Every structure is written in C-alpha cells, then in structure tokens.
Amino acid sequence: MRYCRSCVLPDTRPNLVIGKDGMCSACASHRGKAAVNWEGREALFRQLVARARSLKRPYDCLIPVSGGKDSTWQTLKCLEYGLRPLTYSYAPPLRTELGRSNLDNLIELGVDHIDYRVNPKIERAFLRRAFERFGNIGVPMHTAIFSVARILAHRFCIPMIVWGEDSAVEYGGSRDDGDDYVLNEAWLKKFGVGHGTGVEDWIDEELTREALFAFSGASDAELAENDTISVFLGYFFPWDPETTRSAAVGAGMRVREDGPRIGYWNYADLDDQLISVHHHLKWYKFGFTRLFDNLSVEIRNGRMTREQAIDIIRSTGDQTPHDDINAFCAFTGLSRGQFDQTAERFRNPAVWRKGVAGWHIPGFLIEDWAWA
C-alpha cells in the first residue's frame, strides 16, 4: 500500500490515484479549488435557479435529504435563493432517534417532504444478497437514494434535483463525461456504489422487477421529458463539512453528544445504524476506515497536520461498530458468526497478511498498531 504524502489515504481507496509526486488525486483536486472562479459558478447557479422558477412548476427543485449537516445546508441554500423545494428521504430501516429528530428539524425550515420507506421484507432480502455478493451493504440504500429521487422528480415534473457534493471530485475520482456539475446515468454507473449493477442483476423469485421498483430509477431520457436536470450543489459553492455543520447546527440540527458513531466527526453519519457497518467493511477490503476519510478532509482544509491525524488514528484504535453490526444482523436474520464469516470472505489478500499473531497489513501507516 502507498499512502498519500499529504493526507492519510492509501491507494487502495476506490477511484483514488496517487501521483508521481506522492500526492493523491483528492488532495490535488482540493488544491485546485484555489483557482476556481466561484463567482462565475455562483452566477451559473443563479441562472439554473431562474430557469427552474420560470417553468412555474409546483416545485422548483427536489432535494434528497436525511436531516444531517449536508442536506440541511442544501435546503437552507435552496431556500436562500428563492427556490420552492420538495424534500424527500429514503427512510433507512434502522433510523436513529437523533436522525428522526434532525429530519423533523429540517422539515420545520419550511418545506414539503416525502419519507419513502421501502418494503422491509424486500430491503432485508436485498441487503443480505448485496452483503453476500459484494461485501457491501450500501448497495440497496445508495441505489434507492438515487433512484427514488429520479422517480419523484419525473413523476412530479420537477425541473431540478439538487444533490450535495460530488464524490467523484471531492474524494479522488475523476470525471470524464464532460458534465462538470451533472449527476447522470454515466455518473451513477461509475460512482453510484452499485458495483455497476442494475435492477435486472438482482431479480429472482423474491426480488421481482415489481418489488424492486424503488431501485429502478428514471432514465436520463425520462428526466429530459420534463427538462429536469440533476446537479451537485458542491460544484457552485466551496464544499467543506465544517461549513455545512456550522450552518446546520445554527439552524437547529443536533450532533452526537457521546462522540462519533464511526470516524472522527460527531456531526456526521447520524441518521441510521447501517452506515457505520457499511464503512466498517472498508477495513477488510481496502485496509482503511472512515476515520482515515474524515481526517484527510480535515488535513486538506488546514485544520490539522498529517502528523496530528496519524496520532489520532493511533490513539483511537479499533472502531468496530459492534452494536450496529448486531442490529444489522437482527434486521437481516444473520447470526454474528455468519456476519463475521461473510466479511472475512472479502478480506483483500493484496492488502492483508496472516501471521502467527493473526491478520496484519504490511507497511501500515501506524507502525505500532495493535493488531487485535
């Protein structure tokens, strides 16, 4: 494994590339923001807002939300620019009390809202299949988040879908489709956490095409019927989690008083218990955790040094979310032993080695890491 000389991410992170200079593509992309004409981009956003409002539809935009820092900021921004939003949530099966409270707070900002809950029997079956097939429980929830948004925008004739940051730009990928701020089918196929699968790849006797409707989405062509565009707000305004946190907390969002669910931030991953399990599986496959992601963002934004981040990783140690894993097992009908056995199938042999003391990662960032 090679680690970025600037942040703490390894080259095993999907879509991340470490250049000849030792810097990863995410850090290089972040440094490039200094040369961005943000006034010009904000002016472009105003043009998109004017276009959406001129169509005089019941709703000017659709905002996929959870109630967290980013979606609260997105909603505040759209209201600030005079848009009339419809917000919608994919309702996770293991939503937390804090998540529900923060979503209620977001709705109280003054928006209509749809809370879309997938049939739990279908979701349970889909979760198990995705976990067993890819070692990734994020496939159903991420697919649903994107798909339901496109379905609702199409059915309600909403001219604009407003997403948050573009992960392809913020976290080290690269766009090659020429659409700098658009979330389209090409983006979903490459970055949408579906492993390149579509609904037809999951159909069986239980997961029928009809049962998987919420995961089918609407095509680019269908969205074009109503002149609907799908955009990343992070293209038009500088994206920083501290900025979105400050705005959201100022608008009433609550954070976790007892520390982060997983990672470094106590103001992220608040709304459901599945997200921590999803991030935990990176450890087996890529040899890094959510903590590495969060700290790398802090480094890029000048709030800590790389050395300080390494010290935090060392002192934090293991962050296995045992309670959330057990909740996932209870929902899906798996035993903890079955979960651990399945996770082990995805331990990457290009990253991990097994010695007499157990599994370890040769050349790991922390030399004195406690390999439990």
XYZ file of C-alpha atoms in Angstrom:
372
model
C 0.000 0.000 0.000
C 1.119 3.534 -0.802
C -0.124 6.434 1.297
C -0.620 9.994 0.142
C 2.202 12.231 1.377
C -0.307 14.981 2.166
C -3.263 13.163 3.765
C -3.576 9.651 5.260
C -5.422 7.810 2.482
C -3.932 4.756 0.768
C -4.006 3.975 -2.929
C -6.421 1.111 -2.229
C -9.280 3.597 -1.879
C -11.570 3.149 -4.899
C -11.072 5.810 -7.597
C -8.117 7.353 -5.723
C -4.825 7.736 -7.577
C -1.505 8.692 -6.011
C 0.641 10.608 -8.483
C 4.370 10.533 -9.091
C 4.732 13.422 -6.648
C 3.221 11.276 -3.875
C 0.032 13.319 -3.638
C -3.376 11.667 -4.055
C -5.920 12.851 -6.567
C -8.287 14.034 -3.811
C -5.659 16.361 -2.340
C -4.678 17.584 -5.801
C -8.319 18.278 -6.629
C -8.771 20.183 -3.369
C -5.727 22.367 -4.023
C -7.102 23.140 -7.454
C -10.096 24.831 -5.831
C -7.968 27.896 -5.143
C -8.040 28.682 -8.864
C -11.800 28.174 -9.275
C -13.882 31.179 -10.289
C -16.500 30.757 -7.557
C -18.293 33.969 -8.503
C -18.765 32.618 -12.006
C -20.081 29.327 -10.683
C -22.487 31.078 -8.333
C -23.725 33.102 -11.292
C -24.338 29.868 -13.191
C -26.339 28.545 -10.237
C -28.452 31.696 -10.315
C -29.160 31.006 -13.985
C -30.287 27.468 -13.156
C -32.490 28.825 -10.367
C -34.054 31.373 -12.722
C -34.694 28.661 -15.295
C -36.344 26.371 -12.727
C -38.571 29.134 -11.363
C -39.556 30.309 -14.856
C -41.121 26.904 -15.588
C -43.666 27.621 -12.821
C -43.996 24.042 -11.659
C -45.469 23.265 -8.210
C -41.919 22.578 -7.008
C -38.765 24.232 -8.356
C -36.409 21.533 -7.089
C -36.199 18.211 -5.313
C -33.652 17.813 -2.519
C -32.767 14.311 -1.260
C -32.256 14.748 2.499
C -31.528 12.830 5.672
C -31.693 15.751 8.095
C -27.915 15.770 8.552
C -25.453 18.612 8.109
C -25.158 18.441 4.328
C -28.835 18.119 3.453
C -29.778 20.808 5.971
C -27.249 23.108 4.303
C -28.569 22.187 0.848
C -32.093 23.052 1.941
C -31.002 26.344 3.506
C -29.138 27.264 0.330
C -32.078 26.492 -1.953
C -34.450 28.490 0.245
C -31.939 31.360 0.314
C -32.042 31.503 -3.497
C -35.822 31.618 -3.577
C -36.499 28.047 -4.684
C -39.603 26.144 -3.617
C -38.247 22.690 -2.747
C -39.808 19.304 -2.253
C -37.534 17.333 0.048
C -37.537 13.576 0.235
C -35.855 10.969 2.431
C -35.045 7.361 1.829
C -36.171 6.074 5.230
C -33.491 3.655 6.464
C -34.726 0.531 8.261
C -32.570 1.306 11.314
C -33.134 5.052 11.582
C -31.906 6.534 14.837
C -33.902 8.749 17.183
C -31.416 11.551 16.531
C -31.852 11.069 12.796
C -35.611 11.357 13.083
C -35.294 14.479 15.234
C -32.914 16.161 12.793
C -35.152 15.324 9.848
C -38.105 16.906 11.654
C -35.938 19.967 12.260
C -35.119 20.203 8.551
C -38.776 19.983 7.559
C -39.531 22.790 10.007
C -37.302 25.055 7.901
C -40.381 25.318 5.682
C -40.566 22.557 3.070
C -42.944 19.861 1.869
C -41.496 16.417 2.490
C -41.899 12.772 1.442
C -40.472 10.000 3.637
C -40.086 6.984 1.336
C -39.872 3.624 3.102
C -39.082 0.532 1.061
C -40.931 -2.692 1.904
C -38.800 -4.058 4.785
C -39.100 -7.640 3.521
C -37.654 -6.605 0.165
C -34.989 -4.420 1.734
C -33.983 -7.197 4.137
C -33.567 -9.649 1.271
C -31.693 -7.120 -0.882
C -29.326 -6.247 1.992
C -28.417 -9.882 2.545
C -27.803 -10.521 -1.133
C -25.630 -7.392 -1.515
C -23.617 -8.299 1.574
C -23.081 -11.879 0.435
C -22.317 -10.933 -3.186
C -20.146 -7.827 -2.771
C -19.458 -7.440 0.946
C -21.229 -4.106 0.593
C -24.472 -3.377 2.424
C -24.573 0.098 0.878
C -25.845 -1.139 -2.493
C -29.583 -1.133 -1.599
C -29.644 2.146 0.309
C -27.473 4.091 -2.130
C -29.337 2.707 -5.127
C -32.658 3.656 -3.534
C -31.499 7.160 -2.607
C -30.557 7.946 -6.206
C -33.395 6.012 -7.835
C -36.296 7.328 -5.770
C -35.106 10.905 -6.283
C -35.201 10.438 -10.058
C -38.599 8.708 -9.884
C -40.135 11.523 -7.824
C -38.646 14.268 -9.987
C -40.027 12.564 -13.086
C -43.491 11.900 -11.652
C -43.823 15.399 -10.135
C -42.312 17.162 -13.180
C -39.690 18.870 -11.011
C -37.127 20.769 -13.113
C -34.060 20.333 -10.870
C -32.667 17.755 -8.431
C -30.151 19.292 -6.025
C -27.532 16.940 -4.567
C -24.688 17.795 -2.188
C -21.026 17.263 -3.012
C -19.769 15.302 -5.994
C -17.830 12.387 -4.502
C -16.087 11.908 -7.846
C -14.413 15.292 -7.370
C -14.174 15.660 -3.589
C -12.745 12.238 -2.742
C -10.338 11.459 -5.511
C -12.120 10.230 -8.594
C -12.144 11.912 -11.957
C -14.988 12.839 -14.253
C -14.562 12.146 -17.935
C -18.101 12.715 -19.206
C -17.784 16.475 -19.764
C -20.702 17.317 -17.452
C -18.936 19.029 -14.587
C -21.928 19.532 -12.321
C -24.487 16.988 -13.574
C -25.436 13.700 -11.911
C -26.455 11.462 -14.813
C -26.626 7.751 -15.629
C -22.934 7.677 -16.544
C -22.029 9.095 -13.113
C -24.283 6.584 -11.351
C -22.723 3.680 -13.190
C -19.189 4.747 -12.275
C -19.614 6.263 -8.809
C -23.053 5.224 -7.541
C -21.911 2.388 -5.219
C -23.902 -0.211 -7.157
C -20.871 -2.134 -8.436
C -22.104 -1.482 -11.946
C -25.290 -3.477 -11.391
C -28.830 -2.575 -12.388
C -32.194 -3.854 -11.239
C -32.069 -6.714 -13.746
C -28.945 -8.072 -11.989
C -30.870 -8.666 -8.757
C -34.161 -10.110 -9.998
C -35.164 -13.529 -8.681
C -38.286 -15.199 -7.312
C -38.380 -12.914 -4.266
C -36.858 -9.753 -5.679
C -39.147 -9.362 -8.663
C -38.953 -6.422 -11.050
C -42.140 -5.018 -9.492
C -40.793 -5.419 -5.952
C -37.623 -3.574 -6.956
C -39.449 -0.570 -8.426
C -37.891 1.856 -5.918
C -34.435 0.777 -7.102
C -35.151 1.197 -10.808
C -34.988 4.996 -11.060
C -35.878 7.096 -14.071
C -33.603 7.319 -17.090
C -31.862 10.438 -18.376
C -34.286 10.382 -21.301
C -37.299 10.276 -18.981
C -35.971 13.195 -16.932
C -35.393 15.128 -20.145
C -39.112 14.837 -20.946
C -39.743 17.441 -18.235
C -36.481 19.358 -18.769
C -35.208 18.029 -15.440
C -31.532 18.436 -14.616
C -29.730 16.820 -11.693
C -26.895 18.911 -10.224
C -24.286 18.916 -7.462
C -24.502 21.988 -5.233
C -20.842 21.471 -4.319
C -19.854 22.499 -7.840
C -21.271 26.008 -7.383
C -20.166 26.674 -3.789
C -16.996 25.642 -1.892
C -17.706 22.354 -0.135
C -16.435 21.952 3.435
C -18.070 19.756 6.117
C -17.271 22.390 8.745
C -19.236 24.963 6.742
C -22.249 22.694 6.381
C -22.021 21.661 10.057
C -21.955 25.251 11.258
C -24.951 26.222 9.122
C -26.936 23.126 10.109
C -26.260 23.447 13.837
C -27.193 27.116 13.591
C -30.494 26.001 12.092
C -31.193 23.544 14.919
C -29.508 20.293 13.901
C -28.278 18.220 16.851
C -24.960 16.326 16.973
C -23.979 13.174 18.881
C -23.067 14.301 22.386
C -21.337 10.971 23.125
C -18.909 11.199 20.221
C -18.883 9.960 16.625
C -20.801 6.867 15.547
C -17.786 5.981 13.434
C -14.876 8.051 12.154
C -13.827 11.414 13.582
C -16.861 13.678 13.357
C -19.705 13.681 15.897
C -21.831 15.579 13.368
C -21.858 13.013 10.535
C -23.425 9.575 9.928
C -26.153 10.428 12.413
C -29.344 9.130 10.891
C -29.107 5.330 10.845
C -27.134 2.383 12.162
C -26.388 0.758 8.810
C -23.970 3.438 7.619
C -21.327 2.541 10.199
C -21.453 -1.120 9.137
C -21.110 -0.060 5.501
C -17.988 1.968 6.305
C -16.532 -0.740 8.568
C -16.332 -3.183 5.666
C -13.734 -0.924 4.002
C -11.277 -2.240 6.586
C -11.433 -5.757 5.143
C -11.389 -4.710 1.514
C -9.117 -1.674 1.426
C -7.235 -1.519 4.735
C -8.522 1.867 5.883
C -11.535 3.119 7.818
C -13.977 6.010 7.970
C -11.553 7.715 10.348
C -8.958 7.997 7.547
C -11.538 9.642 5.275
C -12.644 12.201 7.861
C -9.129 13.121 8.961
C -7.973 13.547 5.364
C -10.696 16.148 4.849
C -9.529 17.940 7.999
C -5.942 17.960 6.702
C -6.979 19.359 3.298
C -8.882 22.170 4.953
C -5.928 23.110 7.154
C -7.466 22.156 10.477
C -4.764 19.637 11.377
C -1.440 18.308 10.141
C -0.788 14.858 8.754
C 1.228 14.030 11.886
C -1.679 15.016 14.129
C -4.022 12.835 12.067
C -1.699 9.845 12.440
C -1.609 10.393 16.220
C -5.429 10.433 16.291
C -5.624 7.173 14.329
C -3.126 5.575 16.721
C -4.908 6.754 19.877
C -8.396 5.938 18.568
C -7.510 2.361 17.702
C -10.165 -0.126 16.668
C -13.594 1.327 15.832
C -15.513 -1.852 15.020
C -19.206 -0.815 15.448
C -20.280 -3.931 17.340
C -23.712 -2.622 18.399
C -24.570 -1.560 14.853
C -23.326 -4.850 13.394
C -25.545 -6.708 15.852
C -28.507 -4.509 14.862
C -27.827 -5.249 11.183
C -27.730 -8.962 11.966
C -31.009 -8.772 13.864
C -32.702 -6.979 10.959
C -31.407 -9.326 8.258
C -31.698 -12.557 10.237
C -27.962 -13.263 10.211
C -26.068 -14.509 13.228
C -22.964 -12.583 14.270
C -20.925 -15.608 13.279
C -22.440 -15.555 9.780
C -21.672 -11.853 9.501
C -18.034 -12.323 10.504
C -17.581 -15.295 8.166
C -19.030 -13.347 5.233
C -16.909 -10.270 5.996
C -13.811 -12.488 6.094
C -14.526 -13.650 2.533
C -13.854 -10.085 1.395
C -10.572 -9.600 3.245
C -8.264 -8.432 0.459
C -5.211 -10.722 0.076
C -3.383 -7.920 -1.743
C -3.609 -5.853 1.459
C -3.614 -8.315 4.350
C -1.165 -10.985 5.537
C -1.777 -13.636 8.184
C 0.993 -14.452 10.628
C 1.202 -16.423 13.848
C -0.369 -13.495 15.731
C -3.238 -13.107 13.256
C -4.017 -10.710 10.409
C -1.953 -7.576 9.796
C -1.218 -5.077 6.990
C 2.455 -4.931 5.963
C 3.740 -1.350 5.843
C 0.679 0.002 7.656
C 0.612 3.746 8.347
C 0.830 3.132 12.120
C 3.939 1.084 12.917
C 2.850 0.169 16.464
C -0.801 -0.571 15.593
C -2.447 -3.102 17.932
C -3.466 -5.927 15.585
C -6.203 -7.462 17.714
